[in-house]
Amino acid sequence: MENHEIYIIVAVGKNNGIGKEGKLPWHFKKEIKYFKEITTETENQEKQNMVIMGRNTWESIKPKYRPLKDRKNIVLTRNPQYKAEGAETAESLEEAVKMADEKIEKMFIIGGEMVFNKSINDPDLTGIYLTRIKKEYECDTYFPKIPERFNKIKRLGMDKENGVKFEYFLYKK
């Protein structure tokens, strides 16, 4: 089996917060567009990318947007009876990664907190797409500290919406 690149993609507020009561604490159309572009675009037009998420993240996506279009969706759940319509399920991150076949170009881990905590120290993790939102939000879930091995940091751009600035970064080994 070919080796796939595996990325985390996440947006964080000033305090590294990522969520509040199972939802994103912010709504930025530009950030959503950026997320869609990064997780959808492939170099090879005959391939697609895969998104891996926990059950809570899946359930936080409005049903009309599920599954995320033009990407293979994998939902992590320990419940073998769980049905995620339009997506496949896996009991572990390792099992999800094995579900990538030759039609998959890249994999993106999109949340939430438990999945990020489990995957951030995985030696197979290629990099982290991090959007840093320059505002503090009240959150109850947080993104873990980025390991020092991801020390090649590339600034991919900056945006502003509703008076809030945010910057896009790519952390690589």
mmCIF file of N, CA and C in Angstrom, residues 17-102:
data_model
loop_
_atom_site.group_PDB
_atom_site.id
_atom_site.type_symbol
_atom_site.label_atom_id
_atom_site.label_comp_id
_atom_site.label_asym_id
_atom_site.label_seq_id
_atom_site.Cartn_x
_atom_site.Cartn_y
_atom_site.Cartn_z
ATOM 1 N N GLY A 17 -8.605 27.402 21.965
ATOM 2 C CA GLY A 17 -9.937 26.800 22.018
ATOM 3 C C GLY A 17 -10.393 26.408 20.626
ATOM 4 N N ILE A 18 -11.132 25.286 20.551
ATOM 5 C CA ILE A 18 -11.632 24.825 19.253
ATOM 6 C C ILE A 18 -13.149 24.617 19.246
ATOM 7 N N GLY A 19 -13.769 24.568 20.430
ATOM 8 C CA GLY A 19 -15.201 24.301 20.444
ATOM 9 C C GLY A 19 -15.863 24.679 21.747
ATOM 10 N N LYS A 20 -17.182 24.816 21.670
ATOM 11 C CA LYS A 20 -17.987 25.111 22.849
ATOM 12 C C LYS A 20 -19.299 24.354 22.697
ATOM 13 N N GLU A 21 -19.576 23.477 23.658
ATOM 14 C CA GLU A 21 -20.821 22.692 23.672
ATOM 15 C C GLU A 21 -21.077 21.994 22.336
ATOM 16 N N GLY A 22 -20.006 21.393 21.780
ATOM 17 C CA GLY A 22 -20.141 20.613 20.559
ATOM 18 C C GLY A 22 -20.250 21.407 19.273
ATOM 19 N N LYS A 23 -19.973 22.712 19.335
ATOM 20 C CA LYS A 23 -20.054 23.529 18.132
ATOM 21 C C LYS A 23 -18.820 24.419 18.024
ATOM 22 N N LEU A 24 -18.564 24.924 16.809
ATOM 23 C CA LEU A 24 -17.500 25.911 16.643
ATOM 24 C C LEU A 24 -17.956 27.198 17.306
ATOM 25 N N PRO A 25 -17.069 27.884 18.041
ATOM 26 C CA PRO A 25 -17.476 29.117 18.717
ATOM 27 C C PRO A 25 -17.501 30.337 17.787
ATOM 28 N N TRP A 26 -17.221 30.134 16.509
ATOM 29 C CA TRP A 26 -17.193 31.231 15.539
ATOM 30 C C TRP A 26 -17.779 30.750 14.223
ATOM 31 N N HIS A 27 -18.045 31.702 13.330
ATOM 32 C CA HIS A 27 -18.510 31.348 11.984
ATOM 33 C C HIS A 27 -17.906 32.349 11.004
ATOM 34 N N PHE A 28 -16.953 31.864 10.233
ATOM 35 C CA PHE A 28 -16.319 32.702 9.217
ATOM 36 C C PHE A 28 -16.430 32.003 7.868
ATOM 37 N N LYS A 29 -17.139 32.632 6.941
ATOM 38 C CA LYS A 29 -17.308 32.052 5.602
ATOM 39 C C LYS A 29 -15.960 31.822 4.920
ATOM 40 N N LYS A 30 -15.029 32.770 5.088
ATOM 41 C CA LYS A 30 -13.719 32.646 4.444
ATOM 42 C C LYS A 30 -12.943 31.460 5.001
ATOM 43 N N GLU A 31 -13.042 31.222 6.293
ATOM 44 C CA GLU A 31 -12.332 30.104 6.916
ATOM 45 C C GLU A 31 -12.944 28.775 6.476
ATOM 46 N N ILE A 32 -14.264 28.729 6.347
ATOM 47 C CA ILE A 32 -14.942 27.518 5.875
ATOM 48 C C ILE A 32 -14.538 27.235 4.426
ATOM 49 N N LYS A 33 -14.454 28.268 3.608
ATOM 50 C CA LYS A 33 -14.043 28.126 2.202
ATOM 51 C C LYS A 33 -12.600 27.595 2.137
ATOM 52 N N TYR A 34 -11.729 28.135 2.984
ATOM 53 C CA TYR A 34 -10.335 27.694 3.042
ATOM 54 C C TYR A 34 -10.264 26.210 3.445
ATOM 55 N N PHE A 35 -10.998 25.832 4.488
ATOM 56 C CA PHE A 35 -11.059 24.435 4.944
ATOM 57 C C PHE A 35 -11.497 23.522 3.797
ATOM 58 N N LYS A 36 -12.543 23.929 3.085
ATOM 59 C CA LYS A 36 -13.060 23.114 1.984
ATOM 60 C C LYS A 36 -12.000 22.969 0.893
ATOM 61 N N GLU A 37 -11.334 24.080 0.526
ATOM 62 C CA GLU A 37 -10.306 24.026 -0.513
ATOM 63 C C GLU A 37 -9.168 23.093 -0.125
ATOM 64 N N ILE A 38 -8.642 23.259 1.092
ATOM 65 C CA ILE A 38 -7.497 22.452 1.536
ATOM 66 C C ILE A 38 -7.864 20.965 1.569
ATOM 67 N N THR A 39 -9.049 20.657 2.083
ATOM 68 C CA THR A 39 -9.409 19.243 2.258
ATOM 69 C C THR A 39 -9.976 18.597 0.990
ATOM 70 N N THR A 40 -10.320 19.396 -0.016
ATOM 71 C CA THR A 40 -10.906 18.858 -1.251
ATOM 72 C C THR A 40 -9.907 18.774 -2.393
ATOM 73 N N GLU A 41 -9.059 19.806 -2.550
ATOM 74 C CA GLU A 41 -8.174 19.873 -3.712
ATOM 75 C C GLU A 41 -7.134 18.757 -3.724
ATOM 76 N N THR A 42 -6.967 18.158 -4.913
ATOM 77 C CA THR A 42 -5.959 17.118 -5.106
ATOM 78 C C THR A 42 -5.091 17.493 -6.299
ATOM 79 N N GLU A 43 -3.861 16.991 -6.305
ATOM 80 C CA GLU A 43 -2.982 17.212 -7.457
ATOM 81 C C GLU A 43 -3.400 16.291 -8.599
ATOM 82 N N ASN A 44 -3.804 15.080 -8.264
ATOM 83 C CA ASN A 44 -4.254 14.102 -9.245
ATOM 84 C C ASN A 44 -5.787 14.148 -9.299
ATOM 85 N N GLN A 45 -6.336 14.585 -10.437
ATOM 86 C CA GLN A 45 -7.790 14.757 -10.576
ATOM 87 C C GLN A 45 -8.572 13.457 -10.403
ATOM 88 N N GLU A 46 -7.894 12.323 -10.531
ATOM 89 C CA GLU A 46 -8.594 11.043 -10.415
ATOM 90 C C GLU A 46 -8.659 10.542 -8.972
ATOM 91 N N LYS A 47 -8.054 11.298 -8.076
ATOM 92 C CA LYS A 47 -8.076 10.909 -6.665
ATOM 93 C C LYS A 47 -8.938 11.882 -5.873
ATOM 94 N N GLN A 48 -9.209 11.499 -4.640
ATOM 95 C CA GLN A 48 -9.894 12.402 -3.719
ATOM 96 C C GLN A 48 -9.207 12.304 -2.363
ATOM 97 N N ASN A 49 -9.537 13.233 -1.494
ATOM 98 C CA ASN A 49 -8.986 13.214 -0.144
ATOM 99 C C ASN A 49 -9.992 12.576 0.803
ATOM 100 N N MET A 50 -9.505 12.269 1.983
ATOM 101 C CA MET A 50 -10.323 11.633 3.000
ATOM 102 C C MET A 50 -10.312 12.513 4.246
ATOM 103 N N VAL A 51 -11.461 12.671 4.877
ATOM 104 C CA VAL A 51 -11.543 13.382 6.155
ATOM 105 C C VAL A 51 -11.918 12.380 7.239
ATOM 106 N N ILE A 52 -11.201 12.481 8.361
ATOM 107 C CA ILE A 52 -11.431 11.586 9.504
ATOM 108 C C ILE A 52 -11.868 12.459 10.678
ATOM 109 N N MET A 53 -12.973 12.072 11.304
ATOM 110 C CA MET A 53 -13.484 12.870 12.422
ATOM 111 C C MET A 53 -14.121 11.974 13.464
ATOM 112 N N GLY A 54 -14.179 12.485 14.673
ATOM 113 C CA GLY A 54 -14.891 11.791 15.734
ATOM 114 C C GLY A 54 -16.397 11.923 15.538
ATOM 115 N N ARG A 55 -17.127 11.081 16.249
ATOM 116 C CA ARG A 55 -18.596 11.087 16.138
ATOM 117 C C ARG A 55 -19.196 12.446 16.506
ATOM 118 N N ASN A 56 -18.667 13.076 17.563
ATOM 119 C CA ASN A 56 -19.214 14.374 17.971
ATOM 120 C C ASN A 56 -19.015 15.435 16.890
ATOM 121 N N THR A 57 -17.868 15.391 16.219
ATOM 122 C CA THR A 57 -17.614 16.340 15.132
ATOM 123 C C THR A 57 -18.596 16.083 13.994
ATOM 124 N N TRP A 58 -18.778 14.802 13.642
ATOM 125 C CA TRP A 58 -19.749 14.439 12.603
ATOM 126 C C TRP A 58 -21.128 14.996 12.948
ATOM 127 N N GLU A 59 -21.546 14.773 14.194
ATOM 128 C CA GLU A 59 -22.885 15.205 14.617
ATOM 129 C C GLU A 59 -23.007 16.719 14.712
ATOM 130 N N SER A 60 -21.863 17.429 14.828
ATOM 131 C CA SER A 60 -21.914 18.893 14.895
ATOM 132 C C SER A 60 -22.082 19.530 13.509
ATOM 133 N N ILE A 61 -21.879 18.741 12.451
ATOM 134 C CA ILE A 61 -22.068 19.239 11.080
ATOM 135 C C ILE A 61 -23.555 19.163 10.766
ATOM 136 N N LYS A 62 -24.115 20.257 10.261
ATOM 137 C CA LYS A 62 -25.541 20.256 9.925
ATOM 138 C C LYS A 62 -25.819 19.126 8.941
ATOM 139 N N PRO A 63 -26.915 18.361 9.163
ATOM 140 C CA PRO A 63 -27.213 17.213 8.304
ATOM 141 C C PRO A 63 -27.164 17.526 6.807
ATOM 142 N N LYS A 64 -27.582 18.730 6.402
ATOM 143 C CA LYS A 64 -27.585 19.036 4.961
ATOM 144 C C LYS A 64 -26.170 19.123 4.385
ATOM 145 N N TYR A 65 -25.153 19.265 5.242
ATOM 146 C CA TYR A 65 -23.763 19.324 4.780
ATOM 147 C C TYR A 65 -23.022 17.996 4.952
ATOM 148 N N ARG A 66 -23.738 16.979 5.484
ATOM 149 C CA ARG A 66 -23.124 15.659 5.691
ATOM 150 C C ARG A 66 -23.514 14.715 4.576
ATOM 151 N N PRO A 67 -22.620 13.866 4.125
ATOM 152 C CA PRO A 67 -21.180 13.895 4.389
ATOM 153 C C PRO A 67 -20.542 15.111 3.698
ATOM 154 N N LEU A 68 -19.322 15.467 4.096
ATOM 155 C CA LEU A 68 -18.624 16.566 3.437
ATOM 156 C C LEU A 68 -18.376 16.148 1.989
ATOM 157 N N LYS A 69 -18.866 16.961 1.057
ATOM 158 C CA LYS A 69 -18.830 16.621 -0.374
ATOM 159 C C LYS A 69 -17.425 16.485 -0.943
ATOM 160 N N ASP A 70 -17.313 15.602 -1.930
ATOM 161 C CA ASP A 70 -16.077 15.402 -2.709
ATOM 162 C C ASP A 70 -14.905 14.910 -1.866
ATOM 163 N N ARG A 71 -15.205 14.319 -0.716
ATOM 164 C CA ARG A 71 -14.187 13.730 0.144
ATOM 165 C C ARG A 71 -14.758 12.435 0.716
ATOM 166 N N LYS A 72 -13.890 11.457 0.943
ATOM 167 C CA LYS A 72 -14.313 10.241 1.628
ATOM 168 C C LYS A 72 -14.385 10.589 3.112
ATOM 169 N N ASN A 73 -15.541 10.379 3.733
ATOM 170 C CA ASN A 73 -15.767 10.715 5.142
ATOM 171 C C ASN A 73 -15.676 9.467 6.005
ATOM 172 N N ILE A 74 -14.829 9.523 7.043
ATOM 173 C CA ILE A 74 -14.711 8.428 8.013
ATOM 174 C C ILE A 74 -15.048 8.999 9.393
ATOM 175 N N VAL A 75 -15.969 8.332 10.076
ATOM 176 C CA VAL A 75 -16.381 8.748 11.416
ATOM 177 C C VAL A 75 -15.861 7.716 12.421
ATOM 178 N N LEU A 76 -15.132 8.211 13.420
ATOM 179 C CA LEU A 76 -14.612 7.327 14.468
ATOM 180 C C LEU A 76 -15.662 7.149 15.554
ATOM 181 N N THR A 77 -15.951 5.897 15.864
ATOM 182 C CA THR A 77 -16.912 5.593 16.923
ATOM 183 C C THR A 77 -16.599 4.213 17.479
ATOM 184 N N ARG A 78 -16.788 4.036 18.773
ATOM 185 C CA ARG A 78 -16.581 2.722 19.375
ATOM 186 C C ARG A 78 -17.844 1.875 19.300
ATOM 187 N N ASN A 79 -18.928 2.482 18.803
ATOM 188 C CA ASN A 79 -20.209 1.782 18.703
ATOM 189 C C ASN A 79 -20.332 1.153 17.315
ATOM 190 N N PRO A 80 -20.201 -0.185 17.214
ATOM 191 C CA PRO A 80 -20.259 -0.833 15.902
ATOM 192 C C PRO A 80 -21.622 -0.693 15.209
ATOM 193 N N GLN A 81 -22.671 -0.371 15.961
ATOM 194 C CA GLN A 81 -24.010 -0.193 15.373
ATOM 195 C C GLN A 81 -24.239 1.233 14.863
ATOM 196 N N TYR A 82 -23.311 2.145 15.159
ATOM 197 C CA TYR A 82 -23.511 3.551 14.779
ATOM 198 C C TYR A 82 -23.564 3.703 13.267
ATOM 199 N N LYS A 83 -24.569 4.426 12.790
ATOM 200 C CA LYS A 83 -24.712 4.672 11.355
ATOM 201 C C LYS A 83 -24.469 6.153 11.082
ATOM 202 N N ALA A 84 -23.509 6.417 10.204
ATOM 203 C CA ALA A 84 -23.238 7.786 9.761
ATOM 204 C C ALA A 84 -23.578 7.794 8.274
ATOM 205 N N GLU A 85 -24.765 8.265 7.949
ATOM 206 C CA GLU A 85 -25.253 8.171 6.580
ATOM 207 C C GLU A 85 -24.344 8.912 5.596
ATOM 208 N N GLY A 86 -23.873 8.179 4.573
ATOM 209 C CA GLY A 86 -22.998 8.772 3.568
ATOM 210 C C GLY A 86 -21.520 8.705 3.926
ATOM 211 N N ALA A 87 -21.239 8.191 5.128
ATOM 212 C CA ALA A 87 -19.849 8.062 5.583
ATOM 213 C C ALA A 87 -19.599 6.618 5.980
ATOM 214 N N GLU A 88 -18.324 6.300 6.160
ATOM 215 C CA GLU A 88 -17.962 4.996 6.702
ATOM 216 C C GLU A 88 -17.543 5.201 8.150
ATOM 217 N N THR A 89 -17.599 4.132 8.935
ATOM 218 C CA THR A 89 -17.181 4.253 10.336
ATOM 219 C C THR A 89 -15.961 3.374 10.592
ATOM 220 N N ALA A 90 -15.192 3.783 11.582
ATOM 221 C CA ALA A 90 -14.019 3.031 12.020
ATOM 222 C C ALA A 90 -13.960 3.121 13.532
ATOM 223 N N GLU A 91 -13.419 2.079 14.175
ATOM 224 C CA GLU A 91 -13.344 2.074 15.640
ATOM 225 C C GLU A 91 -12.103 2.775 16.173
ATOM 226 N N SER A 92 -11.109 3.010 15.294
ATOM 227 C CA SER A 92 -9.877 3.663 15.741
ATOM 228 C C SER A 92 -9.273 4.456 14.595
ATOM 229 N N LEU A 93 -8.366 5.336 14.961
ATOM 230 C CA LEU A 93 -7.630 6.120 13.974
ATOM 231 C C LEU A 93 -6.836 5.191 13.055
ATOM 232 N N GLU A 94 -6.217 4.173 13.652
ATOM 233 C CA GLU A 94 -5.421 3.212 12.875
ATOM 234 C C GLU A 94 -6.293 2.517 11.830
ATOM 235 N N GLU A 95 -7.495 2.106 12.247
ATOM 236 C CA GLU A 95 -8.421 1.449 11.321
ATOM 237 C C GLU A 95 -8.840 2.421 10.216
ATOM 238 N N ALA A 96 -9.095 3.669 10.574
ATOM 239 C CA ALA A 96 -9.501 4.681 9.580
ATOM 240 C C ALA A 96 -8.408 4.884 8.539
ATOM 241 N N VAL A 97 -7.167 4.994 8.991
ATOM 242 C CA VAL A 97 -6.036 5.207 8.078
ATOM 243 C C VAL A 97 -5.919 4.044 7.093
ATOM 244 N N LYS A 98 -6.184 2.827 7.568
ATOM 245 C CA LYS A 98 -6.116 1.647 6.692
ATOM 246 C C LYS A 98 -7.222 1.637 5.631
ATOM 247 N N MET A 99 -8.235 2.474 5.810
ATOM 248 C CA MET A 99 -9.347 2.537 4.862
ATOM 249 C C MET A 99 -8.999 3.383 3.633
ATOM 250 N N ALA A 100 -7.833 3.994 3.644
ATOM 251 C CA ALA A 100 -7.399 4.790 2.487
ATOM 252 C C ALA A 100 -6.829 3.843 1.439
ATOM 253 N N ASP A 101 -7.462 3.838 0.281
ATOM 254 C CA ASP A 101 -6.971 2.988 -0.800
ATOM 255 C C ASP A 101 -6.213 3.837 -1.823
ATOM 256 N N GLU A 102 -5.970 3.264 -2.992
ATOM 257 C CA GLU A 102 -5.172 3.981 -4.007
ATOM 258 C C GLU A 102 -5.925 5.172 -4.604
#
